[in-house]
């Protein structure tokens, strides 16, 4: 394989020339490039650096006679022309920067100034009074005459038309500022480092090693680059995977967990950061991506059906799904006894917070145990039980906490997975827990004992009934007349009596104790902790 040739000196070009090359498809963006990921602040600061003449780093271009698939759009802007035959240039490093600059300065008038479907904002302008870059969708009507849209700065005729329409007491000053801004952008230069080779793999490896400006390249970006071939684009495969996960409401699953499932499939450590090894294995066995996604979908369906996890955000630990995905993929047909054991495993790892700070070694042990279990092996529980009691429930009903999510799932089970409650959980997960008694001290107001799971259209009446009881008033609401309904919300007789006496704080403390007792009984009924007689 011929070694790539690097120019001894970077070739310095004007920024506007590079942007013109992008527009004319003389500088292409290869398909294996990661998508735009910059924040609004990063985009704004980049424009500030350019307008003030500060360096923003070099750009690397791959020059080759090889034709590979490339992007036909940057942000909301379509690149209409086709590349010419012969030598082509592909942008290897600098896409985050060039996409921002192209969309802001060269792409022409934006069709919309609102964020795109991925939440990216592209249309920027320069506020001549504040002397700063702003997003055009933030500009008030009264300020539009003093905010120069970025796409006008390299278009002399359009800029002159804008300047003629400006109205301001200090018009001469603003005109001087706009002229100075145009000069700084037109005169801005940056170096291009060319890499000349017809070896696609060499170009991809080089891309994978680059990490110069802006957002750090993720493990997934590296794997996408390493696995890229003309007939295989992992990024496209992942887009299809998201559609499959979307069928169970898991389309927002972080891609790093998809990578973790892939690592399991190849028997790598789930925390292994060797993107090259993973990429090479996946390149030789690309079907394992679809298989792994099927495993994740199966894990999601199992968790919803058997554990009540009807929303991804209800999952106490995402790595529980990662482990289950591997088992479900390898053993799609399991006995009822195995599925019961998987449910027991889910609640054990939740209630004993086993995944909190878990090591790769311990994760491997879990995986080995569950694979053996699903395969029909009789084996002891793999960890010595340090404490027969589960972790203590937290005081605060913070929906981000694993144990708060566990209590939410238990409340859902007590209510026999009511359809209305399920719809609320699907939409809000543990955020669906609502505060019951108002006007309590802050600590008690946020206490788990003051958190209730109620169907959305019944919430107002439910809270009104609680408040009436707190004030010593009787109502016709079933909460006042039906002890079974109160039991579904873990409101015991003692707590109800305390609330009726007007002691809201005492009610919350007593109900917290009831929730903790139910939690322990729930686990005992599942045979937890295992291996303890």
XYZ file of C-alpha atoms in Angstrom, residues 172-514:
343
model
C -22.186 56.543 9.911
C -20.619 54.615 12.798
C -22.654 51.491 12.018
C -21.723 51.687 8.323
C -18.040 51.887 9.241
C -18.451 48.870 11.510
C -20.174 46.835 8.806
C -17.450 47.738 6.261
C -14.730 46.749 8.748
C -16.517 43.444 9.407
C -16.668 42.672 5.686
C -12.960 43.435 5.278
C -11.982 41.197 8.186
C -13.951 38.268 6.766
C -12.850 38.772 3.158
C -9.202 39.014 4.223
C -9.330 36.069 6.628
C -6.988 33.233 5.713
C -6.423 29.761 7.075
C -4.091 26.914 6.142
C -5.171 23.781 4.298
C -3.078 20.670 4.843
C -3.405 18.347 1.833
C -3.176 14.575 2.076
C -2.718 12.932 -1.315
C -3.515 9.234 -1.625
C -5.886 6.907 -3.447
C -5.963 4.523 -0.466
C -9.408 4.926 1.112
C -8.455 2.999 4.264
C -5.489 5.292 4.835
C -7.715 8.365 4.588
C -10.221 6.860 7.008
C -7.511 5.958 9.508
C -6.177 9.494 9.310
C -9.653 10.879 9.916
C -9.990 8.615 12.956
C -6.783 10.005 14.461
C -7.729 13.632 13.996
C -9.018 15.477 17.045
C -8.032 19.090 16.771
C -10.847 21.567 17.191
C -14.266 21.817 18.763
C -16.253 18.846 20.015
C -14.194 15.803 20.940
C -14.585 12.866 18.602
C -16.633 10.147 20.278
C -15.973 6.404 20.229
C -18.880 6.078 17.833
C -17.395 8.626 15.419
C -14.203 6.595 15.318
C -16.025 3.298 14.782
C -18.130 4.856 11.998
C -14.961 6.017 10.252
C -13.071 2.762 10.702
C -15.937 0.594 9.428
C -16.789 2.818 6.462
C -16.759 1.226 3.025
C -18.423 2.298 -0.194
C -21.063 -0.364 0.317
C -21.317 -0.068 4.106
C -22.091 3.056 6.125
C -22.509 2.411 9.842
C -24.077 5.835 10.339
C -26.876 4.889 7.966
C -27.278 1.555 9.738
C -27.586 3.368 13.063
C -30.302 5.606 11.635
C -32.255 2.470 10.733
C -31.550 1.131 14.215
C -33.096 4.229 15.761
C -36.256 3.568 13.780
C -36.388 0.048 15.228
C -35.809 1.365 18.757
C -38.454 4.010 18.123
C -41.079 1.267 17.923
C -40.626 0.702 21.661
C -40.039 4.383 22.487
C -36.268 3.994 22.854
C -35.190 6.199 19.939
C -33.350 8.513 22.367
C -31.075 5.757 23.682
C -27.521 7.113 23.733
C -25.501 5.505 20.947
C -22.733 4.624 23.399
C -25.013 1.909 24.778
C -25.462 0.493 21.281
C -21.670 0.303 21.107
C -21.638 -1.426 24.504
C -24.031 -4.108 23.201
C -21.779 -4.556 20.163
C -18.760 -4.961 22.431
C -20.625 -7.687 24.311
C -21.418 -9.439 21.046
C -17.686 -9.657 20.329
C -16.869 -10.520 23.962
C -15.041 -7.238 24.547
C -15.187 -5.402 27.863
C -18.199 -3.052 27.691
C -15.947 -0.158 28.730
C -13.233 -1.007 26.160
C -12.222 2.192 24.318
C -10.398 0.403 21.482
C -12.502 1.745 18.609
C -10.104 0.283 16.048
C -10.522 -3.304 17.286
C -14.303 -2.956 17.506
C -14.480 -1.333 14.078
C -12.416 -4.051 12.440
C -14.524 -6.823 13.991
C -17.745 -5.101 12.977
C -16.415 -4.603 9.469
C -15.921 -8.357 9.169
C -19.277 -9.212 10.787
C -21.613 -6.278 9.988
C -24.737 -8.382 10.603
C -24.081 -8.206 14.350
C -25.259 -4.589 14.435
C -28.775 -5.571 13.331
C -28.666 -8.554 15.688
C -27.636 -6.324 18.591
C -30.417 -3.842 17.856
C -32.885 -6.744 17.792
C -31.526 -7.700 21.209
C -32.060 -4.172 22.519
C -35.613 -4.099 21.181
C -36.261 -7.490 22.780
C -34.785 -6.277 26.077
C -37.022 -3.208 25.977
C -40.101 -5.342 25.327
C -39.155 -7.720 28.150
C -38.599 -4.859 30.597
C -41.948 -3.296 29.708
C -43.875 -6.572 29.868
C -42.295 -8.116 32.958
C -40.982 -5.158 34.966
C -43.299 -2.282 34.003
C -40.519 -0.239 32.403
C -42.796 1.386 29.812
C -40.405 4.291 29.218
C -36.648 4.328 28.683
C -36.399 7.032 31.356
C -37.953 4.635 33.888
C -35.034 2.232 33.547
C -33.023 2.469 36.781
C -29.686 1.719 35.052
C -29.237 1.764 31.292
C -26.584 -0.936 31.513
C -29.330 -3.286 32.715
C -30.719 -3.068 29.177
C -27.228 -3.572 27.733
C -26.787 -6.833 29.660
C -30.307 -8.052 28.901
C -29.922 -7.206 25.203
C -27.069 -9.682 24.879
C -28.990 -12.424 26.670
C -32.166 -11.822 24.653
C -30.161 -11.809 21.403
C -28.456 -15.103 22.200
C -31.528 -16.774 23.711
C -34.670 -15.464 21.960
C -36.656 -18.492 23.226
C -36.476 -18.901 26.979
C -38.423 -20.892 29.532
C -40.795 -19.105 31.958
C -38.400 -20.039 34.780
C -35.533 -18.244 33.030
C -37.635 -15.130 32.500
C -38.627 -15.197 36.173
C -34.932 -15.324 37.060
C -34.246 -12.359 34.752
C -36.953 -10.367 36.543
C -35.385 -11.305 39.864
C -31.989 -10.161 38.517
C -33.471 -6.825 37.403
C -34.882 -6.066 40.836
C -31.788 -7.336 42.641
C -29.455 -5.059 40.652
C -31.880 -2.162 41.123
C -32.632 -2.443 44.833
C -29.041 -3.210 45.819
C -27.758 -0.472 43.420
C -25.395 -3.033 41.904
C -24.724 -0.947 38.786
C -23.611 2.148 40.720
C -19.949 2.528 39.788
C -19.758 -1.046 38.519
C -16.458 -2.250 37.040
C -16.025 -3.927 33.694
C -14.930 -7.091 35.503
C -18.155 -7.234 37.541
C -20.193 -6.502 34.407
C -18.500 -9.440 32.699
C -19.441 -11.630 35.671
C -23.082 -10.605 35.364
C -23.080 -11.379 31.681
C -21.481 -14.788 32.160
C -23.994 -15.679 34.884
C -27.042 -14.655 32.845
C -25.807 -16.388 29.693
C -25.390 -19.600 31.682
C -28.781 -19.168 33.318
C -30.548 -18.555 29.995
C -28.741 -21.550 28.536
C -30.241 -23.847 31.168
C -27.265 -24.171 33.510
C -27.945 -24.514 37.228
C -25.552 -22.222 39.004
C -25.325 -20.281 42.248
C -25.756 -16.534 42.447
C -22.370 -15.135 41.412
C -21.869 -12.538 44.151
C -21.542 -12.994 47.842
C -24.374 -11.106 49.554
C -22.709 -8.422 51.635
C -25.937 -7.090 53.062
C -29.282 -8.854 53.203
C -31.031 -5.500 53.287
C -31.438 -3.447 50.081
C -30.135 0.083 49.810
C -32.143 2.615 51.828
C -34.720 4.558 49.854
C -33.818 8.215 49.356
C -35.754 10.954 51.084
C -36.133 13.141 47.995
C -38.327 12.036 45.091
C -35.697 12.973 42.494
C -36.815 11.293 39.216
C -33.170 10.784 38.208
C -32.547 8.372 41.081
C -32.556 4.625 40.391
C -34.458 3.834 43.604
C -37.066 6.539 42.953
C -37.661 4.921 39.576
C -37.968 1.572 41.361
C -40.658 2.976 43.692
C -42.438 4.461 40.683
C -42.508 1.017 39.047
C -43.814 -0.531 42.284
C -46.631 2.034 42.490
C -47.461 1.201 38.886
C -47.650 -2.502 39.761
C -49.880 -1.835 42.792
C -52.270 0.048 40.517
C -52.380 -3.033 38.240
C -50.689 -1.073 35.463
C -53.692 1.160 34.880
C -53.872 2.262 31.213
C -54.184 5.932 32.087
C -51.210 5.782 34.435
C -49.202 3.919 31.791
C -49.839 6.676 29.254
C -48.560 9.203 31.770
C -45.467 7.136 32.526
C -44.738 6.678 28.831
C -44.749 10.448 28.458
C -43.124 11.528 31.731
C -41.457 8.480 33.317
C -40.539 9.138 36.972
C -41.297 12.838 36.447
C -44.923 11.745 36.570
C -44.703 11.613 40.368
C -46.621 14.606 41.668
C -46.383 16.412 45.010
C -49.371 15.781 47.226
C -49.590 18.114 50.240
C -48.831 21.772 49.482
C -47.313 24.321 51.845
C -44.939 21.950 53.626
C -41.347 22.722 54.620
C -39.181 22.390 51.509
C -37.479 19.164 52.598
C -40.768 17.398 53.291
C -42.470 18.813 50.203
C -39.866 16.982 48.061
C -39.919 13.832 50.230
C -40.755 10.489 48.655
C -43.596 10.257 51.161
C -45.243 13.236 49.434
C -44.945 11.799 45.905
C -47.985 10.235 44.204
C -48.570 8.462 40.900
C -51.949 9.446 39.470
C -53.501 9.397 36.020
C -53.178 12.845 34.427
C -56.876 13.648 34.116
C -57.511 12.535 37.717
C -54.624 14.400 39.304
C -56.439 17.653 40.089
C -59.327 15.930 41.894
C -56.936 13.587 43.722
C -54.824 16.459 45.059
C -57.942 18.400 46.028
C -59.132 15.395 48.042
C -55.793 15.181 49.862
C -55.899 18.904 50.621
C -59.475 18.650 51.913
C -58.481 15.834 54.274
C -55.542 17.962 55.447
C -57.998 20.738 56.300
C -60.314 18.342 58.133
C -63.014 18.389 55.459
C -64.857 15.421 53.979
C -65.587 15.080 50.255
C -67.254 12.551 47.993
C -63.963 11.659 46.324
C -63.257 7.889 46.451
C -60.035 8.617 48.316
C -62.182 9.603 51.322
C -64.465 6.597 51.128
C -62.410 3.754 49.699
C -59.593 2.296 51.827
C -58.587 -0.002 48.938
C -57.919 3.015 46.727
C -55.805 4.606 49.450
C -53.896 1.355 49.731
C -53.079 1.522 46.004
C -51.334 4.817 46.746
C -49.620 3.398 49.855
C -51.660 5.580 52.203
C -52.131 3.447 55.315
C -54.805 3.971 57.957
C -52.305 5.538 60.357
C -51.128 8.044 57.744
C -54.723 8.868 56.778
C -55.620 9.558 60.410
C -52.549 11.793 60.835
C -53.488 13.740 57.718
C -57.039 14.175 59.024
C -55.643 15.770 62.174
C -54.052 18.491 60.027
C -50.476 17.224 60.454
C -49.160 17.216 56.875
C -45.544 16.721 57.931
C -46.441 13.727 60.071
C -48.457 12.272 57.185
C -45.459 12.471 54.840
C -43.138 10.811 57.367
C -45.612 8.000 58.076
C -46.289 7.380 54.373
C -42.528 7.283 53.712
C -42.272 4.445 56.229
C -45.136 2.634 54.493
